[in-house]
Every structure is written in structure tokens, then in C-alpha cells.
Coordinates of C-alpha atoms in Angstrom, one line a residue:
M1 CA -26.7 -9.5 -15.4
S2 CA -27.4 -9.8 -11.7
R3 CA -26.5 -7.0 -9.3
N4 CA -24.2 -7.3 -6.3
L5 CA -24.4 -4.6 -3.6
S6 CA -22.3 -4.2 -0.5
L7 CA -21.5 -1.2 1.7
L8 CA -18.6 -1.0 4.3
T9 CA -18.9 1.3 7.2
P10 CA -15.6 3.2 7.8
S11 CA -15.6 2.4 11.5
G12 CA -11.9 1.4 11.5
R13 CA -9.0 0.6 9.3
L14 CA -9.3 -2.4 7.0
T15 CA -7.7 -5.7 8.1
L16 CA -6.4 -9.0 6.8
G17 CA -9.7 -10.4 7.9
N18 CA -11.6 -7.9 5.7
L19 CA -9.3 -8.8 2.8
L20 CA -9.6 -12.6 3.0
G21 CA -13.1 -12.8 4.2
A22 CA -14.8 -10.2 2.0
L23 CA -12.8 -8.0 -0.3
R24 CA -11.0 -10.8 -2.1
P25 CA -14.2 -12.7 -2.9
M26 CA -15.8 -9.4 -4.0
A27 CA -13.0 -8.8 -6.4
A28 CA -13.1 -12.3 -7.8
G29 CA -16.8 -12.1 -8.5
Q30 CA -16.8 -8.8 -10.5
G31 CA -17.0 -10.5 -13.8
D32 CA -20.2 -12.3 -12.9
A33 CA -22.4 -9.4 -11.8
D34 CA -23.0 -5.6 -12.0
C35 CA -21.2 -4.7 -8.7
F36 CA -21.9 -1.7 -6.6
Y37 CA -19.6 -1.3 -3.6
G38 CA -20.0 1.7 -1.3
I39 CA -18.5 3.3 1.7
A40 CA -21.3 3.9 4.2
D41 CA -20.1 7.1 5.7
L42 CA -23.6 8.1 6.8
H43 CA -23.8 5.0 8.9
A44 CA -20.5 6.0 10.7
L45 CA -22.4 9.0 12.2
T46 CA -24.7 6.9 14.3
T47 CA -22.3 6.9 17.2
A48 CA -19.8 9.5 18.6
H49 CA -17.0 10.1 16.1
D50 CA -14.1 12.4 15.3
P51 CA -14.7 14.2 12.0
A52 CA -11.0 14.3 11.1
R53 CA -10.6 10.6 11.8
L54 CA -13.7 9.8 9.7
R55 CA -12.3 11.8 6.8
S56 CA -9.0 10.0 7.2
L57 CA -10.6 6.6 7.3
V58 CA -12.7 7.3 4.2
R59 CA -9.6 8.5 2.3
E60 CA -7.7 5.4 3.2
T61 CA -10.6 3.0 2.5
T62 CA -11.3 4.5 -0.9
A63 CA -7.7 3.9 -2.0
L64 CA -7.7 0.4 -0.5
L65 CA -10.8 -0.7 -2.3
L66 CA -9.0 0.2 -5.6
A67 CA -5.8 -1.4 -4.4
V68 CA -7.4 -4.8 -3.7
G69 CA -8.7 -4.9 -7.3
L70 CA -12.3 -3.6 -7.2
D71 CA -11.7 -1.3 -10.1
E72 CA -14.2 -3.2 -12.3
S73 CA -17.0 -2.2 -9.9
T74 CA -19.0 0.9 -9.3
L75 CA -17.4 2.5 -6.3
F76 CA -19.1 5.3 -4.4
L77 CA -19.5 7.2 -1.1
Q78 CA -23.0 6.8 0.3
S79 CA -23.2 10.5 1.3
R80 CA -22.6 11.5 -2.4
V81 CA -25.8 9.8 -3.4
P82 CA -28.7 11.8 -1.8
A83 CA -31.3 9.2 -2.6
H84 CA -30.0 7.1 0.2
A85 CA -31.0 9.6 2.9
Q86 CA -34.1 10.7 1.0
L87 CA -35.6 7.2 0.6
A88 CA -34.5 6.4 4.2
Y89 CA -37.0 9.0 5.4
L90 CA -39.8 7.6 3.4
L91 CA -39.0 4.2 4.9
E92 CA -39.0 5.7 8.4
C93 CA -42.6 6.8 7.5
T94 CA -43.3 3.1 6.7
A95 CA -41.6 1.5 9.7
Y96 CA -43.1 1.0 13.1
T97 CA -41.4 1.8 16.4
G98 CA -42.0 -1.7 17.6
E99 CA -39.9 -3.0 14.8
L100 CA -37.0 -0.6 15.4
N101 CA -37.1 -1.4 19.1
R102 CA -36.4 -5.0 18.3
M103 CA -33.3 -4.3 16.3
I104 CA -30.3 -5.9 18.0
Q105 CA -27.9 -3.0 17.4
F106 CA -30.2 -0.6 19.2
K107 CA -31.0 -3.0 22.0
E108 CA -27.3 -3.7 22.7
K109 CA -25.8 -0.2 22.2
G110 CA -28.5 2.4 22.7
R111 CA -31.6 1.5 24.5
G112 CA -32.0 3.3 27.8
V113 CA -29.0 5.5 27.2
D114 CA -30.0 9.2 27.1
S115 CA -27.0 10.2 24.9
T116 CA -27.9 7.7 22.2
R117 CA -28.2 9.3 18.8
V118 CA -31.6 9.1 17.1
S119 CA -29.8 7.9 14.0
L120 CA -28.7 4.7 15.8
Y121 CA -32.4 4.0 16.3
T122 CA -33.5 4.8 12.7
Y123 CA -30.4 3.5 10.8
P124 CA -32.1 0.2 9.8
A125 CA -34.3 2.3 7.6
L126 CA -31.2 3.8 6.0
M127 CA -29.8 0.3 5.5
A128 CA -33.1 -0.7 3.9
A129 CA -32.9 2.3 1.5
D130 CA -29.3 1.2 0.6
I131 CA -30.6 -2.1 -0.6
L132 CA -34.0 -1.1 -2.2
L133 CA -32.6 1.7 -4.2
Y134 CA -30.6 -0.7 -6.4
R135 CA -33.4 -3.3 -6.9
A136 CA -31.1 -6.1 -5.7
E137 CA -32.9 -9.4 -6.1
Q138 CA -30.5 -11.2 -3.7
V139 CA -28.7 -9.8 -0.7
P140 CA -25.8 -11.9 0.7
V141 CA -25.8 -11.3 4.4
G142 CA -24.0 -12.6 7.5
A143 CA -25.8 -13.6 10.6
D144 CA -25.1 -10.2 12.3
Q145 CA -27.0 -8.3 9.6
R146 CA -29.8 -10.8 8.8
Q147 CA -32.3 -9.1 11.1
H148 CA -31.8 -5.8 9.2
V149 CA -32.4 -7.4 5.8
E150 CA -35.5 -9.2 7.1
L151 CA -36.8 -5.7 8.2
T152 CA -35.9 -4.4 4.7
R153 CA -38.1 -7.1 3.2
D154 CA -40.9 -6.3 5.6
L155 CA -40.8 -2.6 4.8
A156 CA -40.7 -3.2 1.0
I157 CA -43.7 -5.6 1.2
R158 CA -45.7 -3.1 3.4
F159 CA -44.8 -0.2 1.1
N160 CA -45.8 -2.1 -2.0
R161 CA -49.1 -3.3 -0.5
T162 CA -50.0 0.2 0.8
Y163 CA -48.9 2.5 -2.0
G164 CA -48.3 0.2 -5.1
P165 CA -45.5 -2.0 -6.5
V166 CA -42.4 0.1 -6.3
F167 CA -39.7 -2.1 -4.7
T168 CA -38.1 -5.4 -5.6
I169 CA -38.4 -7.7 -2.6
P170 CA -34.8 -9.0 -2.0
E171 CA -34.1 -12.6 -1.1
I172 CA -31.6 -13.3 1.7
T173 CA -28.8 -15.5 0.6
V174 CA -25.7 -16.9 2.3
P175 CA -22.6 -15.1 0.9
P176 CA -19.8 -17.2 -0.7
A177 CA -17.6 -18.6 2.0
G178 CA -14.5 -16.4 2.5
A179 CA -11.7 -17.2 4.9
R180 CA -12.8 -16.7 8.5
V181 CA -9.9 -14.9 10.2
M182 CA -9.8 -14.6 13.9
R183 CA -7.8 -12.3 16.1
L184 CA -4.2 -13.5 16.8
D185 CA -4.4 -12.5 20.4
D186 CA -8.0 -13.9 20.9
P187 CA -8.9 -16.6 18.4
T188 CA -12.4 -16.7 19.7
R189 CA -13.1 -13.3 18.1
K190 CA -13.2 -12.3 14.5
M191 CA -10.4 -10.0 13.2
G192 CA -12.5 -6.9 12.3
K193 CA -11.8 -3.2 11.7
S194 CA -13.7 -2.2 14.8
D195 CA -10.8 -3.7 16.8
A196 CA -8.1 -2.3 14.5
D197 CA -6.0 -1.0 17.4
A198 CA -5.7 -4.5 19.0
A199 CA -2.4 -6.2 19.0
G200 CA -3.9 -9.3 17.4
V201 CA -5.3 -7.5 14.3
V202 CA -3.2 -7.3 11.1
L203 CA -4.0 -4.2 9.1
L204 CA -3.7 -4.1 5.4
L205 CA -1.1 -1.4 5.6
D206 CA 1.0 -3.0 8.3
S207 CA 4.7 -3.2 7.4
P208 CA 6.4 -6.6 7.2
D209 CA 8.1 -5.9 10.6
V210 CA 4.8 -5.1 12.3
V211 CA 3.2 -8.2 10.8
R212 CA 6.1 -10.3 12.0
R213 CA 5.7 -9.0 15.6
K214 CA 2.0 -9.5 15.7
V215 CA 2.2 -13.1 14.4
A216 CA 5.1 -13.9 16.7
R217 CA 2.8 -13.0 19.7
A218 CA -0.1 -15.0 18.3
V219 CA -1.8 -17.3 20.8
T220 CA -1.1 -21.0 20.4
D221 CA -1.1 -23.6 23.2
S222 CA 1.2 -25.7 25.3
D223 CA 1.3 -28.8 23.1
T224 CA 4.6 -30.2 22.1
G225 CA 5.7 -33.0 19.8
T226 CA 5.6 -33.7 16.1
D227 CA 1.8 -33.6 15.9
A228 CA 1.3 -30.3 17.7
V229 CA 0.8 -28.3 14.5
R230 CA -2.7 -29.5 13.7
P231 CA -6.2 -28.0 13.6
G232 CA -8.8 -28.8 16.1
A233 CA -11.7 -27.4 18.2
D234 CA -9.4 -27.6 21.2
K235 CA -6.6 -25.7 19.4
P236 CA -8.3 -22.4 18.3
G237 CA -5.1 -20.4 18.0
V238 CA -3.2 -23.0 16.0
S239 CA -6.3 -23.6 13.8
N240 CA -6.5 -19.9 13.1
L241 CA -2.9 -19.7 12.1
L242 CA -3.3 -22.7 9.8
D243 CA -6.4 -21.1 8.2
I244 CA -4.6 -17.9 7.6
L245 CA -1.7 -19.7 6.1
A246 CA -3.9 -21.7 3.7
A247 CA -6.0 -18.6 2.8
C248 CA -2.7 -16.8 1.9
G249 CA -1.6 -19.6 -0.4
G250 CA 0.9 -21.2 2.0
S251 CA 1.3 -24.8 3.1
A252 CA 1.8 -26.3 6.5
E253 CA 3.3 -29.5 5.1
G254 CA 6.4 -30.5 7.0
I255 CA 5.9 -27.9 9.8
T256 CA 6.1 -29.4 13.2
T257 CA 6.8 -26.5 15.6
Y258 CA 4.9 -23.3 16.4
G259 CA 7.9 -21.2 15.7
A260 CA 8.1 -22.6 12.1
L261 CA 4.3 -22.2 11.7
K262 CA 4.5 -18.5 12.7
R263 CA 7.4 -17.9 10.3
A264 CA 5.4 -19.5 7.5
V265 CA 2.3 -17.5 8.3
T266 CA 4.4 -14.3 8.4
D267 CA 5.9 -14.9 5.0
A268 CA 2.5 -15.8 3.5
V269 CA 0.8 -12.7 4.9
V270 CA 3.5 -10.4 3.9
A271 CA 3.4 -11.8 0.4
E272 CA -0.4 -11.4 0.3
L273 CA -0.2 -7.8 1.4
E274 CA 2.7 -6.7 -0.7
P275 CA 0.8 -6.1 -4.0
V276 CA -2.0 -4.4 -2.2
Q277 CA 0.4 -2.0 -0.4
K278 CA 2.4 -1.3 -3.6
R279 CA -0.8 -0.4 -5.4
Y280 CA -2.0 1.7 -2.4
A281 CA 1.2 3.7 -2.4
E282 CA 0.7 4.5 -6.1
L283 CA -2.9 5.6 -5.5
A284 CA -1.9 7.6 -2.4
D285 CA 0.4 9.6 -4.7
D286 CA -2.5 10.3 -7.1
P287 CA -5.5 11.2 -4.9
A288 CA -7.2 13.0 -7.8
Y289 CA -7.5 9.7 -9.6
V290 CA -9.1 8.0 -6.6
T291 CA -11.5 10.9 -6.2
S292 CA -12.4 10.8 -9.9
V293 CA -13.3 7.1 -9.7
F294 CA -15.6 7.6 -6.7
D295 CA -17.1 10.7 -8.3
A296 CA -17.9 8.7 -11.4
G297 CA -19.3 5.9 -9.3
A298 CA -21.6 8.3 -7.4
A299 CA -22.8 9.8 -10.7
R300 CA -23.8 6.3 -11.9
C301 CA -25.5 5.6 -8.6
R302 CA -27.5 8.7 -8.9
E303 CA -28.7 7.7 -12.3
V304 CA -29.6 4.2 -11.1
T305 CA -31.3 5.3 -7.9
A306 CA -33.2 8.3 -9.3
P307 CA -36.1 6.3 -10.9
V308 CA -36.6 4.2 -7.7
L309 CA -36.7 7.3 -5.5
A310 CA -39.1 9.1 -7.9
A311 CA -41.4 6.1 -8.0
A312 CA -41.5 5.9 -4.2
E313 CA -42.2 9.6 -3.9
A314 CA -45.0 9.5 -6.4
A315 CA -46.5 6.4 -4.8
I316 CA -46.5 7.9 -1.3
G317 CA -48.1 11.1 -2.5
L318 CA -45.2 13.6 -3.0

């Protein structure tokens, strides 16, 4: 069976965009692969953070991954699998500074800033370790992370040529198309957890009243008439609402006004979130169960990654 691997950085609270664009397709594909889904808490340390907030985000995210139906997968916290950090150092000893200097995250967020954490510079090596430890043959990746997976391939090839065949060279693939959800207040930007405090971002745990208020304030346009509710490149706000409605199982048939469209979107989103929130409430009342699931997942990850790390250490001379 093929192996699927994905890690989510707990940089913010999970959103409707995360659910429709990534989490729901991940849950749907569990029967077709051996799935490993982790929370990349080590990656969250590359920039300034509040430890209490990080712990809170991790607790919420662990329960939500179960609440959205990922209970057939191996779920784990990255920090509970030491091989991630251990192999990352060996890959740092394989990478070149010129390669890391070209990484877009460092170029945009850290280059030339004295307070930049060293981990922001080296975290592509940790991301490479995340992938190579699980011998994933294919890595679905979006455009924003493609450069890092290309570096992963380069490091694996270089390590194998220099020290012997240890790593599987992953192929970059295009992930299955999930719904592309944009912010309600700015339909030119994706609805992501890094903007979770924005008025146009619907969180997975937003109450129906909050969802209603956010959708009611969604950007549309000044069109009027019976054909105003239609998708189009010149109507990004309306197109976004129509996409959300369709992704949540609703229909725009017969809708001719923006008010009716927003009511339909609200009803569809609330219905989509209701089972997730119900299951989350049950899990929040049983934190020991959530912890046990992630502890078991981490234990399996340690078993899976130990031979890869041992082979890499032996090859490099340790």
C-alpha cells in the first residue's frame, strides 16, 4: 500500500478553508493508502511564539483532526518522534548554505533581519527529514512548498551518492483538487489559519451566529438583476461564495439576490461544521483519549522511522 504523509504547522486555528481544501480530501483517501498525518510543532518554533498559545493550538488541532474523521490514519506530534530532529541535523550536514539562502521563506521573512531565528534558515532540512523518514515515494505539494520538496530530492540524491543508498527519492505530485476557499473579506487571498483572526475567515469552531455574521459581511459587488448571482473572473466575491456553497453540498439554483446567496451559504456552512463541532465537543470532554491516539501514533512513527535514521547514521559514519 502506498504511503501518504502530511504535516500541519500549528500556526493558527483551523478554518473552513483547511477543512474543504485539505482535511476532507485527506479523510476521504484514508482507505487507499497508509496515512501518516502529523502536527509540525517543531516548525512552529521558527518564529516568535507564545508557548501557552502554542500548547493551546496543539490541543485544539489534535482534537479537530480526529473530529474531521482522520481516525483511520496514524496521527502524531512531530516533537514526539525524535528522529525528525535527529535526521534534520544529518541533512544540515548535507545541505549547502547557497541552497538555504535561496529558500523563499527565508528570503521573504528572515534575510537581513538580525533577530531571525537560525531555525527559520535551517527548517527546510527539517522538512526534508519529515519526508525522507517515511520513505514516501510521492509527495503531493502545493506551489508554496514545491521548492522545499525539490530541495528534499536534491539532499536525498546527494546523500545517497556520497554515503550509499539510504533514502527513497520522492516524486513531486499535484495533490487532489480540494475546494479553493478564499477569504470572505478579501476574495483574492486564501482562507488560511495564519489569518485566523481576520473577519473574513470562518473557523471550524465558529458558532452558527458567528458564521452568519461573517458571511453577511462577505464582499460581493454592485451588480443587480436576475443574473447577478453568477461566477466570473470579474466577480471574485460572488464566485467565492458560490464555490463555498457547492463545496458544502448546497445549490445556487433559483438564487437571484446576494442576500439569498449569503443565507444559503450560511446554512450550508453551518450544516458542514455541525458534525465536526459535535464530535469535537465529545473529544474535548475526553482529552485522555485524544492523547492516547497521538501517543500510539507517535509510537508507530518511532518504529517506522528508526530503521531509516539508523541507516543514515551508519552511512554517514556514526
